Every structure is written in C-alpha cells, then in structure tokens.
Amino acid sequence: DVKVTQSSRYLVKRTGEKVFLECVQDMDHENMFWYRQDPGLGLRLIYFSYDVKMKEKGDIPEGYSVSREKKERFSLILESASTNQTSMYLCASRMVNTEAFFGQGTRLTVV
Amino acid sequence: DQQVKQNSPSLSVQEGRISILNCDYTNSMFDYFLWYKKYPAEGPTFLISISSIKDKNEDGRFTVFLNKSAKHLSLHIVPSQPGDSAVYFCAASRPQGAQKLVFGQGTRLTINP
C-alpha cells in the first residue's frame, strides 16, 4: 500500500517560531509537492521538487522554504511563522502522468 | 490567475440520484486531468483521471467527461450515496517538467437521504 506520511496531524506554534513540516513517501517518486488548503481557495502550491536537492517555487512561496536531501523526504520550513500561515498543509508525491498521492495533512495553527 | 475553476462552491443531491460536478480550465497546455475527494482533516484521495486524448473515462459509479473545445470537464457520480458527501477538487497538469497539479477551489457535495 503506497504511503505519504506527514510528521504531525496537528501543530500549534507561536508567531515568529521556525516551523518544520516533514513528509516521507515510500513510492520512489521523483516529484514531491507542498500545498496549503484554505476555504474557498482550493489547494495552492507552495513549493515542489523534481529531484534530490532540486526545488522550484510554486504559486505562494513567500515565507516558506523547502529541503530535499533524500529522495523520499521533502520538508517545508516556515522561517518565521505568522498568523496568516494558519492552514492545512498537504504533501504529495507523483510519477509522470499518474495521480498524486497525498499525506493525511497537517493542521497548523499559529497563535 | 485561476487556471482551473470550479464555479459551484456547493451542491446538494438526493441519495440515488446523479451528482454532476463541473470544472473549467483556461490553459490549453493541460493534458491530464484528475478528480480528488476530500473529507475534513484528511488528505485528498484520488478518484479518477482522464488524458486529453480521451473524452470519457469510467470507473464504477464515477465517470469523467472531457470537452477540450470548451475547456470543460465534469464528474458524474451515479448513483449518489451518503458516503459521497465530501469536497471534490478537480486538478490539471501539463506534460512538461515535474507536472505540478493545478487545483480548482473545490465543490462541497452533500448527499441527502
């Protein structure tokens, strides 16, 4: 059974903290993605990676960075958390011309 | 620029009837389209996809139709069941590069008994 695992289901962080969201996939996929989901806005792409150490900005990269040191792991970093980063964060991976598999999501609240 | 649009935020359908969810796109370079279902506090789960070389794909109760000239796709669910109540997202990707998925805003489907 294919799997994308996100390190936390729920997180509460304080404004200004550095936050790490971890994602691991066991399907040997080259492509990995970080999205955030907000009501009425759908899923918006933050960053994606098509290979180890390779990354590209998505549609809303401001305030975020990513790291991909190993093929199976893709981390999202909030450099200095702000309240407008309170959201549901979703990690996904996919191969070419197939569906993307999503993790269970991390509900992040910044207070 | 919203390249994939789902213009209906919500849809209510009676159990046993057909549910039709719609999606429009603007980028003619998209060649692969998908539908996902999402329950609250969970990640999206894949339902069905279609390549641009087809105009229909069927999987059990789910059928996706693609009209390339109108840049429109739709998801039909027949018959609708209470467990189908969820938010549905359509997504599209281009053939090049990492093939990032571009998502619509979602449609909340409610199946009434």
Coordinates of C-alpha atoms in Angstrom, one line a residue:
Chain A
D1 CA 0.0 0.0 0.0
V2 CA 1.5 3.3 -1.1
K3 CA 2.1 5.8 1.5
V4 CA 2.8 9.5 2.0
T5 CA 3.3 10.3 5.7
Q6 CA 3.4 13.7 7.3
S7 CA 5.1 14.0 10.6
S8 CA 2.2 15.7 12.5
R9 CA -1.6 15.8 12.2
Y10 CA -1.9 18.9 14.4
L11 CA 0.5 21.6 15.4
V12 CA 0.2 24.8 17.4
K13 CA 3.1 27.3 17.1
R14 CA 3.8 30.8 18.3
T15 CA 4.3 33.8 16.0
G16 CA 7.9 34.1 15.0
E17 CA 8.8 30.5 15.6
K18 CA 10.6 28.5 13.0
V19 CA 8.4 25.5 12.0
F20 CA 9.4 22.3 10.2
L21 CA 6.8 20.1 8.5
E22 CA 8.2 16.8 7.4
C23 CA 6.9 14.5 4.6
V24 CA 8.1 11.0 3.7
Q25 CA 7.0 8.9 0.7
D26 CA 7.7 5.2 0.1
M27 CA 7.0 5.0 -3.6
D28 CA 10.3 6.2 -5.0
H29 CA 8.6 9.1 -6.7
E30 CA 10.8 11.8 -8.2
N31 CA 8.2 14.6 -7.8
M32 CA 7.1 15.9 -4.4
F33 CA 4.9 18.9 -3.6
W34 CA 3.7 21.0 -0.7
Y35 CA 0.2 22.6 -0.9
R36 CA -1.8 24.5 1.5
Q37 CA -5.6 24.4 1.6
D38 CA -7.8 27.3 2.7
P39 CA -11.6 27.6 2.5
G40 CA -12.7 28.8 -0.9
L41 CA -9.2 28.9 -2.3
G42 CA -8.7 25.2 -3.0
L43 CA -5.2 23.8 -2.9
R44 CA -2.4 26.2 -3.6
L45 CA 1.1 25.1 -4.5
I46 CA 3.9 26.4 -2.2
Y47 CA 6.9 24.6 -3.5
F48 CA 7.8 21.5 -5.4
S49 CA 10.8 19.3 -6.1
Y50 CA 11.5 17.1 -9.1
D51 CA 14.8 15.6 -7.8
V52 CA 17.0 15.4 -4.8
K53 CA 18.3 18.9 -3.9
M54 CA 16.2 20.4 -6.7
K55 CA 13.3 22.7 -5.9
E56 CA 11.1 25.2 -7.5
K57 CA 8.7 27.9 -6.2
G58 CA 5.0 27.3 -6.6
D59 CA 2.3 30.0 -6.6
I60 CA 2.7 31.2 -3.0
P61 CA 6.3 30.6 -1.8
E62 CA 6.7 33.8 0.3
G63 CA 7.5 33.0 3.9
Y64 CA 8.4 29.4 3.2
S65 CA 11.4 27.3 2.2
V66 CA 12.0 23.6 1.5
S67 CA 14.6 21.0 1.7
R68 CA 15.0 17.7 -0.1
E69 CA 18.2 16.0 0.9
K70 CA 16.9 12.5 0.2
K71 CA 14.5 11.3 -2.5
E72 CA 11.9 10.1 -0.1
R73 CA 11.8 13.1 2.2
F74 CA 10.6 16.7 1.5
S75 CA 10.5 19.2 4.3
L76 CA 8.6 22.5 4.4
I77 CA 10.0 25.2 6.6
L78 CA 8.2 28.3 7.8
E79 CA 11.1 30.7 8.6
S80 CA 9.2 32.9 11.0
A81 CA 5.6 31.7 11.5
S82 CA 2.8 34.3 11.1
T83 CA -0.9 34.0 11.8
N84 CA -1.7 34.1 8.1
Q85 CA 0.1 30.8 7.8
T86 CA -2.5 29.1 9.8
S87 CA -3.8 26.5 7.4
M88 CA -4.0 22.9 6.4
Y89 CA -0.7 21.8 4.8
L90 CA -0.7 18.9 2.4
C91 CA 2.3 17.0 1.0
A92 CA 2.0 14.9 -2.2
S93 CA 4.2 12.9 -4.5
R94 CA 3.7 11.6 -8.0
M95 CA 5.3 10.0 -11.0
V96 CA 4.9 11.3 -14.5
N97 CA 1.4 11.1 -15.9
T98 CA -0.1 9.4 -12.9
E99 CA -2.2 10.5 -9.9
A100 CA -0.6 12.3 -7.0
F101 CA -0.7 10.6 -3.6
F102 CA -1.3 12.9 -0.6
G103 CA -0.4 12.6 3.0
Q104 CA -3.0 13.0 5.7
G105 CA -2.4 16.7 6.1
T106 CA -1.0 18.9 9.0
R107 CA -3.4 21.4 10.5
L108 CA -1.1 24.2 11.6
T109 CA -2.3 26.9 13.9
V110 CA -0.1 29.9 14.6
V111 CA -1.0 32.0 17.6
Chain B
D1 CA -4.8 33.9 -12.4
Q2 CA -7.1 31.0 -11.6
Q3 CA -6.3 28.4 -14.4
V4 CA -8.7 25.8 -13.0
K5 CA -12.1 26.9 -11.8
Q6 CA -14.9 25.2 -10.0
N7 CA -17.7 27.7 -10.1
S8 CA -20.1 25.9 -7.8
P9 CA -19.0 26.1 -4.1
S10 CA -21.6 23.6 -3.1
L11 CA -24.1 21.1 -4.5
S12 CA -26.9 19.1 -2.8
V13 CA -28.2 15.9 -4.3
Q14 CA -30.7 13.3 -3.2
E15 CA -29.4 9.8 -2.5
G16 CA -29.7 7.5 -5.5
R17 CA -29.7 10.4 -8.0
I18 CA -26.9 11.6 -10.2
S19 CA -24.3 14.1 -9.0
I20 CA -22.6 16.3 -11.6
L21 CA -19.6 18.3 -10.6
N22 CA -18.2 20.8 -13.1
C23 CA -14.7 22.2 -13.7
D24 CA -13.4 24.7 -16.3
Y25 CA -9.8 25.4 -17.2
T26 CA -8.1 28.1 -19.2
N27 CA -4.7 26.7 -20.1
S28 CA -4.8 24.7 -23.4
M29 CA -1.5 23.1 -22.5
F30 CA -3.1 21.0 -19.8
D31 CA -3.2 17.4 -20.9
Y32 CA -4.0 15.3 -17.8
F33 CA -7.0 15.9 -15.6
L34 CA -7.9 14.4 -12.2
W35 CA -10.7 14.4 -9.6
Y36 CA -10.0 14.1 -5.9
K37 CA -12.3 13.7 -3.0
K38 CA -11.5 15.2 0.4
Y39 CA -13.0 14.6 3.9
P40 CA -12.4 17.2 6.7
A41 CA -9.0 16.8 8.4
E42 CA -7.8 14.2 5.8
G43 CA -5.7 14.4 2.7
P44 CA -7.3 14.3 -0.7
T45 CA -7.9 10.8 -2.2
F46 CA -7.7 10.2 -5.9
L47 CA -10.9 9.3 -7.7
I48 CA -10.5 9.2 -11.4
S49 CA -8.4 10.8 -14.2
I50 CA -8.5 11.4 -17.9
S51 CA -5.9 12.1 -20.5
S52 CA -6.5 14.7 -23.1
I53 CA -6.6 12.1 -25.9
K54 CA -9.8 10.7 -24.4
D55 CA -13.2 12.3 -23.9
K56 CA -14.6 9.9 -21.3
N57 CA -13.3 7.6 -18.6
E58 CA -15.4 5.4 -16.4
D59 CA -14.7 3.7 -13.1
G60 CA -17.6 2.1 -11.3
R61 CA -20.0 4.8 -10.2
F62 CA -17.7 7.6 -11.4
T63 CA -17.4 8.9 -14.9
V64 CA -15.3 11.9 -16.0
F65 CA -16.1 13.7 -19.3
L66 CA -13.7 16.0 -21.0
N67 CA -14.7 18.6 -23.6
K68 CA -11.4 20.1 -24.9
S69 CA -13.0 22.6 -27.2
A70 CA -14.9 24.1 -24.3
K71 CA -12.1 23.5 -21.8
H72 CA -14.5 21.8 -19.5
L73 CA -14.6 18.6 -17.6
S74 CA -17.3 17.1 -15.4
L75 CA -17.5 14.3 -12.9
H76 CA -20.7 12.2 -12.8
I77 CA -21.5 10.0 -9.8
V78 CA -24.3 7.5 -10.3
P79 CA -26.0 6.6 -8.0
S80 CA -25.0 9.0 -5.3
Q81 CA -24.5 7.6 -1.8
P82 CA -24.3 9.3 1.6
G83 CA -20.6 8.4 1.8
D84 CA -20.0 10.6 -1.3
S85 CA -20.6 13.7 0.8
A86 CA -17.2 15.5 0.7
V87 CA -15.4 18.3 -1.0
Y88 CA -14.4 17.4 -4.6
F89 CA -11.4 19.0 -6.3
C90 CA -10.5 18.9 -10.0
A91 CA -6.9 19.3 -11.0
A92 CA -4.9 19.6 -14.2
S93 CA -1.3 19.2 -15.2
R94 CA 0.9 20.0 -18.2
P95 CA 3.2 17.4 -19.9
Q96 CA 6.5 19.1 -19.1
G97 CA 8.7 19.1 -16.0
A98 CA 7.5 18.0 -12.6
Q99 CA 3.9 18.1 -13.8
K100 CA 2.7 20.1 -10.9
L101 CA -1.1 19.7 -10.3
V102 CA -3.2 22.9 -10.5
F103 CA -6.3 22.6 -8.4
G104 CA -9.7 24.2 -8.5
Q105 CA -11.4 25.8 -5.5
G106 CA -13.4 22.7 -4.7
T107 CA -17.1 21.9 -4.6
R108 CA -18.8 20.6 -1.4
L109 CA -21.2 17.8 -2.3
T110 CA -23.9 16.9 0.2
I111 CA -26.0 13.8 -0.4
N112 CA -29.3 13.9 1.3
P113 CA -31.2 10.7 2.4

